[in-house]
């Protein structure tokens, strides 16, 4: 039996329940993994509230790290006893132990702790596909990155700096702006006190940015477009303020802008892609180019408190659940 967090209805943090569930043996293409730590992400709150509807009852959680206990038929890239970490399209990471598809599970280098592994997989692999798989970026390019003090944002600031890409961040306070700057952002705009569109134009001498990476959604979409240079791309990869709806494509004609709405699990749909992406992320962390800052840690049984802190924007960096 494994202590596991589930929801039986959509709603606030109060719907999160900790129950004991049986853990079986892995079938073909599966592994059984005992977790040491689990990651916490905004997508978990979207599923809990029903913004991303789920078939109920359902477990929650998309990333964790631990020890492989058994492998099913056909699994050759992992073996029992391996240190491993994952970001998965299949929910269920908020648990002591689980059986799951093996494709997105990768070996965790000895130099990276279980806590770091659990905190970095979904966010770090998101940054990897934003910078390397969505649109070509090179040294000297300029990126506007919203929520630059958050978990994804802090990794993005460091990643951009390591590749010679100028990153302009936004955040909701001077303190959070300082976090982004300390992480490697070249500039950070406090959107509570400044018009970020005007400030971006000022920073870029009216040229605009090559790419906007926007996880906020509805409240920033049109302003983000106004920050682009002609032929620039808006990557909308989250919905923190609600989903973008009712878009008139004619607004893109102003600068022949490009817009995409990617997801991580499209990019890492097979084991080869997952390994390639993870290898690049691990190399960044092991080299010291990217440091994983775990700023909040909650026990598994305190998951509701963790969700409240995340939704109230009281967190910075990465948040984990300890098992």
Tab-separated table of C-alpha atoms in Angstrom:
chain	number	residue	atom	x	y	z
A	1	UNK	CA	0.000	0.000	0.000
A	2	UNK	CA	1.164	3.532	-0.758
A	3	UNK	CA	-0.082	6.823	0.660
A	4	UNK	CA	-1.453	8.673	-2.370
A	5	UNK	CA	-3.136	12.050	-2.923
A	6	UNK	CA	-6.340	11.876	-4.982
A	7	UNK	CA	-9.310	14.078	-5.861
A	8	UNK	CA	-12.874	12.774	-6.082
A	9	UNK	CA	-14.295	16.124	-7.225
A	10	UNK	CA	-12.931	19.338	-8.705
A	11	UNK	CA	-12.556	22.305	-6.382
A	12	UNK	CA	-10.239	24.096	-3.983
A	13	UNK	CA	-7.339	22.632	-2.018
A	14	UNK	CA	-9.834	21.115	0.409
A	15	UNK	CA	-10.739	18.402	-2.156
A	16	UNK	CA	-7.242	16.870	-1.911
A	17	UNK	CA	-7.411	13.553	-0.029
A	18	UNK	CA	-4.594	11.332	1.245
A	19	UNK	CA	-5.557	7.660	0.930
A	20	UNK	CA	-3.861	4.252	0.941
A	21	UNK	CA	-3.809	2.564	-2.473
A	22	UNK	CA	-2.489	-0.837	-3.498
A	23	UNK	CA	0.570	-0.848	-5.760
A	24	UNK	CA	0.845	-3.777	-8.166
A	25	UNK	CA	3.587	-5.103	-10.410
A	26	UNK	CA	4.632	-3.292	-13.587
A	27	UNK	CA	3.238	-4.568	-16.872
A	28	UNK	CA	4.863	-4.355	-20.308
A	29	UNK	CA	6.487	-0.958	-20.828
A	30	UNK	CA	6.020	0.027	-17.166
A	31	UNK	CA	8.124	0.438	-14.031
A	32	UNK	CA	7.442	0.535	-10.318
A	33	UNK	CA	9.193	3.431	-8.590
A	34	UNK	CA	9.432	4.371	-4.902
A	35	UNK	CA	9.530	8.127	-4.578
A	36	UNK	CA	11.903	10.163	-2.456
A	37	UNK	CA	10.376	13.537	-3.400
A	38	UNK	CA	7.616	14.881	-5.669
A	39	UNK	CA	7.410	18.158	-7.583
A	40	UNK	CA	4.599	20.718	-7.375
A	41	UNK	CA	3.443	22.608	-10.474
A	42	UNK	CA	0.686	24.967	-11.602
A	43	UNK	CA	-0.688	22.261	-13.899
A	44	UNK	CA	-1.598	20.320	-10.730
A	45	UNK	CA	-3.856	23.165	-9.604
A	46	UNK	CA	-5.412	23.404	-13.094
A	47	UNK	CA	-6.350	19.719	-12.877
A	48	UNK	CA	-7.612	20.031	-9.310
A	49	UNK	CA	-9.908	22.966	-10.154
A	50	UNK	CA	-11.178	21.430	-13.389
A	51	UNK	CA	-9.572	23.977	-15.738
A	52	UNK	CA	-7.989	20.856	-17.203
A	53	UNK	CA	-10.829	18.348	-16.596
A	54	UNK	CA	-9.957	14.833	-15.435
A	55	UNK	CA	-11.871	11.595	-15.102
A	56	UNK	CA	-12.596	11.276	-11.393
A	57	UNK	CA	-11.499	9.973	-8.988
A	58	UNK	CA	-7.929	10.695	-10.000
A	59	UNK	CA	-4.472	11.031	-8.483
A	60	UNK	CA	-2.471	14.234	-9.029
A	61	UNK	CA	1.131	15.177	-9.713
A	62	UNK	CA	3.329	15.043	-12.808
A	63	UNK	CA	6.957	14.789	-11.593
A	64	UNK	CA	9.015	12.976	-8.978
A	65	UNK	CA	12.315	11.256	-8.291
A	66	UNK	CA	13.175	8.023	-6.532
A	67	UNK	CA	14.433	4.461	-6.889
A	68	UNK	CA	13.227	2.019	-9.542
A	69	UNK	CA	11.975	-1.097	-7.750
A	70	UNK	CA	10.929	-3.253	-10.706
A	71	UNK	CA	10.647	-3.043	-14.503
A	72	UNK	CA	8.139	-4.657	-16.820
A	73	UNK	CA	8.667	-6.544	-20.041
A	74	UNK	CA	10.298	-4.512	-22.807
A	75	UNK	CA	11.853	-1.856	-20.548
A	76	UNK	CA	15.570	-1.777	-21.362
A	77	UNK	CA	16.703	1.751	-20.405
A	78	UNK	CA	16.083	1.240	-16.676
A	79	UNK	CA	16.653	-1.527	-14.149
A	80	UNK	CA	15.778	-2.186	-10.512
A	81	UNK	CA	17.938	-0.078	-8.210
A	82	UNK	CA	18.421	2.816	-10.651
A	83	UNK	CA	18.102	6.371	-9.389
A	84	UNK	CA	15.445	7.922	-11.638
A	85	UNK	CA	13.357	11.033	-12.229
A	86	UNK	CA	10.521	11.957	-14.534
A	87	UNK	CA	7.963	14.395	-15.789
A	88	UNK	CA	4.967	12.417	-16.978
A	89	UNK	CA	1.821	13.005	-18.972
A	90	UNK	CA	0.149	10.514	-16.629
A	91	UNK	CA	-0.886	11.982	-13.280
A	92	UNK	CA	-0.074	10.205	-10.050
A	93	UNK	CA	3.232	11.559	-8.726
A	94	UNK	CA	1.811	12.624	-5.343
A	95	UNK	CA	2.436	9.214	-3.813
A	96	UNK	CA	4.971	7.106	-1.967
A	97	UNK	CA	5.136	4.524	-4.751
A	98	UNK	CA	3.527	3.944	-8.139
A	99	UNK	CA	3.467	1.846	-11.299
A	100	UNK	CA	3.746	4.017	-14.408
A	101	UNK	CA	4.765	4.087	-18.094
A	102	UNK	CA	8.542	3.981	-18.422
A	103	UNK	CA	8.949	6.118	-21.553
A	104	UNK	CA	9.384	9.477	-19.811
A	105	UNK	CA	11.389	8.124	-16.861
A	106	UNK	CA	15.150	8.712	-17.118
A	107	UNK	CA	18.187	7.823	-15.027
A	108	UNK	CA	19.105	10.562	-12.570
A	109	UNK	CA	22.839	11.389	-12.416
A	110	UNK	CA	24.508	10.787	-9.066
A	111	UNK	CA	25.522	14.467	-8.947
A	112	UNK	CA	21.853	15.535	-8.735
A	113	UNK	CA	19.868	14.914	-5.521
A	114	UNK	CA	16.426	13.341	-5.459
A	115	UNK	CA	15.017	16.641	-4.217
A	116	UNK	CA	16.567	18.536	-7.128
A	117	UNK	CA	15.406	15.846	-9.546
A	118	UNK	CA	11.821	16.062	-8.321
A	119	UNK	CA	11.859	19.863	-8.441
A	120	UNK	CA	13.385	20.325	-11.876
A	121	UNK	CA	12.005	17.826	-14.348
A	122	UNK	CA	8.763	19.421	-15.519
A	123	UNK	CA	10.020	22.980	-15.209
A	124	UNK	CA	13.492	22.309	-16.584
A	125	UNK	CA	12.256	20.261	-19.523
A	126	UNK	CA	9.746	23.034	-20.233
A	127	UNK	CA	12.618	25.523	-20.486
A	128	UNK	CA	14.504	23.082	-22.719
A	129	UNK	CA	11.700	22.890	-25.271
A	130	UNK	CA	11.043	26.643	-25.082
A	131	UNK	CA	14.662	27.457	-25.940
A	132	UNK	CA	15.572	24.538	-28.192
A	133	UNK	CA	12.507	22.909	-29.748
A	134	UNK	CA	9.905	25.646	-30.350
A	135	UNK	CA	11.625	28.262	-32.501
A	136	UNK	CA	15.315	28.821	-33.325
A	137	UNK	CA	17.082	30.979	-30.739
A	138	UNK	CA	20.726	32.022	-30.771
A	139	UNK	CA	23.167	34.163	-28.837
A	140	UNK	CA	22.218	37.822	-29.181
A	141	UNK	CA	18.462	37.201	-29.439
A	142	UNK	CA	16.119	38.869	-26.941
A	143	UNK	CA	13.338	37.103	-25.024
A	144	UNK	CA	10.566	38.527	-22.826
A	145	UNK	CA	9.745	36.010	-20.091
A	146	UNK	CA	6.707	36.534	-17.857
A	147	UNK	CA	6.741	35.303	-14.215
A	148	UNK	CA	10.527	35.307	-14.274
A	149	UNK	CA	10.833	34.746	-10.507
A	150	UNK	CA	8.802	31.535	-10.562
A	151	UNK	CA	10.114	28.005	-10.825
A	152	UNK	CA	10.220	27.889	-14.622
A	153	UNK	CA	11.311	31.514	-14.779
A	154	UNK	CA	14.373	31.131	-12.567
A	155	UNK	CA	15.588	28.220	-14.681
A	156	UNK	CA	14.883	30.224	-17.862
A	157	UNK	CA	16.894	33.208	-16.584
A	158	UNK	CA	19.911	30.995	-15.957
A	159	UNK	CA	19.463	29.078	-19.217
A	160	UNK	CA	19.312	32.274	-21.274
A	161	UNK	CA	22.429	33.662	-19.602
A	162	UNK	CA	24.349	30.444	-20.291
A	163	UNK	CA	23.555	30.764	-24.014
A	164	UNK	CA	24.118	34.486	-24.509
A	165	UNK	CA	20.414	35.273	-24.932
A	166	UNK	CA	19.168	38.565	-23.468
A	167	UNK	CA	16.224	37.878	-21.142
A	168	UNK	CA	13.807	40.594	-20.019
A	169	UNK	CA	11.686	39.287	-17.169
A	170	UNK	CA	8.461	40.447	-15.581
A	171	UNK	CA	7.349	39.895	-11.990
A	172	UNK	CA	4.793	41.269	-9.552
A	173	UNK	CA	7.055	43.000	-7.033
A	174	UNK	CA	10.472	44.567	-6.705
A	175	UNK	CA	11.544	41.656	-4.501
A	176	UNK	CA	10.565	39.138	-7.145
A	177	UNK	CA	12.301	41.209	-9.805
A	178	UNK	CA	15.471	40.997	-7.750
A	179	UNK	CA	15.123	37.198	-7.643
A	180	UNK	CA	14.949	37.122	-11.444
A	181	UNK	CA	17.923	39.453	-11.768
A	182	UNK	CA	19.941	37.339	-9.334
A	183	UNK	CA	19.075	34.289	-11.463
A	184	UNK	CA	20.526	35.917	-14.578
A	185	UNK	CA	17.823	38.093	-16.146
A	186	UNK	CA	19.306	41.135	-17.897
A	187	UNK	CA	16.288	43.283	-16.961
A	188	UNK	CA	13.159	42.719	-14.896
A	189	UNK	CA	9.964	44.795	-15.047
A	190	UNK	CA	7.617	45.103	-12.069
A	191	UNK	CA	4.295	44.917	-13.892
A	192	UNK	CA	2.463	46.272	-10.831
A	193	UNK	CA	4.229	49.638	-11.112
A	194	UNK	CA	5.321	49.794	-14.772
A	195	UNK	CA	3.710	49.292	-18.181
A	196	UNK	CA	5.717	46.337	-19.388
A	197	UNK	CA	5.009	47.077	-23.066
A	198	UNK	CA	6.403	50.598	-22.815
A	199	UNK	CA	9.360	49.386	-20.772
A	200	UNK	CA	10.196	46.624	-23.288
A	201	UNK	CA	10.155	49.169	-26.112
A	202	UNK	CA	12.447	51.392	-24.063
A	203	UNK	CA	14.895	48.577	-23.282
A	204	UNK	CA	15.014	47.439	-26.926
A	205	UNK	CA	15.156	50.988	-28.356
A	206	UNK	CA	11.795	50.430	-30.035
A	207	UNK	CA	12.808	47.212	-31.793
A	208	UNK	CA	10.808	44.772	-29.668
A	209	UNK	CA	11.837	41.224	-28.730
A	210	UNK	CA	12.351	38.147	-30.869
A	211	UNK	CA	10.249	35.869	-28.652
A	212	UNK	CA	7.785	36.253	-25.783
A	213	UNK	CA	7.420	33.256	-23.456
A	214	UNK	CA	4.088	33.721	-21.693
A	215	UNK	CA	2.692	31.385	-19.039
A	216	UNK	CA	0.180	33.949	-17.733
A	217	UNK	CA	-2.419	33.626	-20.493
A	218	UNK	CA	-5.519	35.758	-20.841
A	219	UNK	CA	-4.389	38.909	-19.036
A	220	UNK	CA	-1.096	39.317	-20.918
A	221	UNK	CA	-1.789	37.885	-24.384
A	222	UNK	CA	-2.435	41.064	-26.400
A	223	UNK	CA	0.177	43.113	-24.541
A	224	UNK	CA	2.704	40.356	-25.162
A	225	UNK	CA	2.064	40.635	-28.898
A	226	UNK	CA	2.799	44.358	-28.664
A	227	UNK	CA	6.283	43.557	-27.359
A	228	UNK	CA	7.317	41.557	-30.435
A	229	UNK	CA	9.456	42.757	-33.286
A	230	UNK	CA	8.091	42.036	-36.799
A	231	UNK	CA	8.059	38.274	-37.515
A	232	UNK	CA	8.476	37.585	-33.797
A	233	UNK	CA	6.891	34.633	-31.997
A	234	UNK	CA	4.638	34.491	-28.934
A	235	UNK	CA	4.909	31.158	-27.119
A	236	UNK	CA	1.836	30.843	-24.890
A	237	UNK	CA	2.596	27.916	-22.589
A	238	UNK	CA	0.378	28.437	-19.534
A	239	UNK	CA	-2.897	29.815	-18.163
A	240	UNK	CA	-2.123	31.356	-14.759
A	241	UNK	CA	-4.683	34.146	-15.387
A	242	UNK	CA	-7.053	31.936	-17.393
A	243	UNK	CA	-7.006	30.535	-20.931
A	244	UNK	CA	-6.673	32.737	-24.010
A	245	UNK	CA	-9.980	32.605	-25.905
A	246	UNK	CA	-11.793	34.467	-28.673
A	247	UNK	CA	-8.662	35.558	-30.503
A	248	UNK	CA	-9.065	37.549	-33.722
A	249	UNK	CA	-6.201	36.304	-35.890
A	250	UNK	CA	-6.203	39.643	-37.667
A	251	UNK	CA	-4.254	41.158	-34.777
A	252	UNK	CA	-1.242	39.089	-35.862
A	253	UNK	CA	-1.065	40.994	-39.134
A	254	UNK	CA	0.396	44.040	-37.395
A	255	UNK	CA	3.830	42.424	-37.497
A	256	UNK	CA	3.243	39.069	-39.219
A	257	UNK	CA	3.527	37.605	-35.741
A	258	UNK	CA	3.594	33.881	-35.027
A	259	UNK	CA	1.774	32.314	-32.071
A	260	UNK	CA	2.042	28.774	-30.724
A	261	UNK	CA	0.525	26.922	-27.750
A	262	UNK	CA	2.907	24.006	-27.088
A	263	UNK	CA	2.873	21.401	-24.332
A	264	UNK	CA	5.798	19.560	-22.810
A	265	UNK	CA	4.378	16.101	-23.352
A	266	UNK	CA	4.004	16.578	-27.101
A	267	UNK	CA	7.741	17.217	-27.245
A	268	UNK	CA	8.701	14.234	-25.091
A	269	UNK	CA	6.238	11.720	-26.466
A	270	UNK	CA	8.816	8.910	-26.746
A	271	UNK	CA	11.774	7.652	-24.756
A	272	UNK	CA	14.401	8.901	-27.216
A	273	UNK	CA	13.052	12.470	-27.082
A	274	UNK	CA	12.710	12.358	-23.290
A	275	UNK	CA	16.319	11.204	-22.920
A	276	UNK	CA	17.664	13.821	-25.343
A	277	UNK	CA	15.853	16.620	-23.526
A	278	UNK	CA	16.785	15.347	-20.070
A	279	UNK	CA	20.448	14.903	-21.026
A	280	UNK	CA	20.635	18.597	-21.982
A	281	UNK	CA	18.914	19.640	-18.745
A	282	UNK	CA	21.155	17.437	-16.603
A	283	UNK	CA	24.256	18.822	-18.332
A	284	UNK	CA	23.160	22.377	-17.509
A	285	UNK	CA	22.666	21.453	-13.837
A	286	UNK	CA	25.806	19.351	-13.402
A	287	UNK	CA	27.944	22.084	-15.035
A	288	UNK	CA	26.523	24.707	-12.681
A	289	UNK	CA	24.966	26.765	-15.480
A	290	UNK	CA	21.566	26.094	-13.903
A	291	UNK	CA	21.123	25.814	-10.139
A	292	UNK	CA	17.888	24.354	-8.800
A	293	UNK	CA	16.578	26.502	-5.942
A	294	UNK	CA	14.169	24.583	-3.692
A	295	UNK	CA	12.575	27.399	-1.725
A	296	UNK	CA	9.591	25.546	-0.256
A	297	UNK	CA	9.193	21.989	1.003
A	298	UNK	CA	5.989	20.417	2.337
A	299	UNK	CA	5.262	16.930	3.650
A	300	UNK	CA	2.995	14.845	1.404
A	301	UNK	CA	0.187	15.079	3.957
A	302	UNK	CA	0.397	18.896	3.805
A	303	UNK	CA	-0.328	19.020	0.077
A	304	UNK	CA	-3.398	21.264	0.511
A	305	UNK	CA	-1.248	23.879	2.267
A	306	UNK	CA	1.251	23.647	-0.597
A	307	UNK	CA	-1.489	24.251	-3.192
A	308	UNK	CA	-2.756	27.279	-1.258
A	309	UNK	CA	0.725	28.792	-1.167
A	310	UNK	CA	1.245	28.206	-4.889
A	311	UNK	CA	-2.091	29.732	-5.910
A	312	UNK	CA	-1.589	32.728	-3.599
A	313	UNK	CA	1.748	33.371	-5.372
A	314	UNK	CA	3.561	33.049	-2.064
A	315	UNK	CA	6.151	30.726	-3.538
A	316	UNK	CA	9.368	31.387	-5.435
A	317	UNK	CA	11.678	28.960	-7.183
A	318	UNK	CA	10.782	25.291	-6.866
A	319	UNK	CA	8.418	23.613	-4.407
A	320	UNK	CA	8.551	19.940	-3.481
A	321	UNK	CA	6.584	17.421	-1.467
A	322	UNK	CA	8.708	15.120	0.685
A	323	UNK	CA	7.746	11.463	0.970
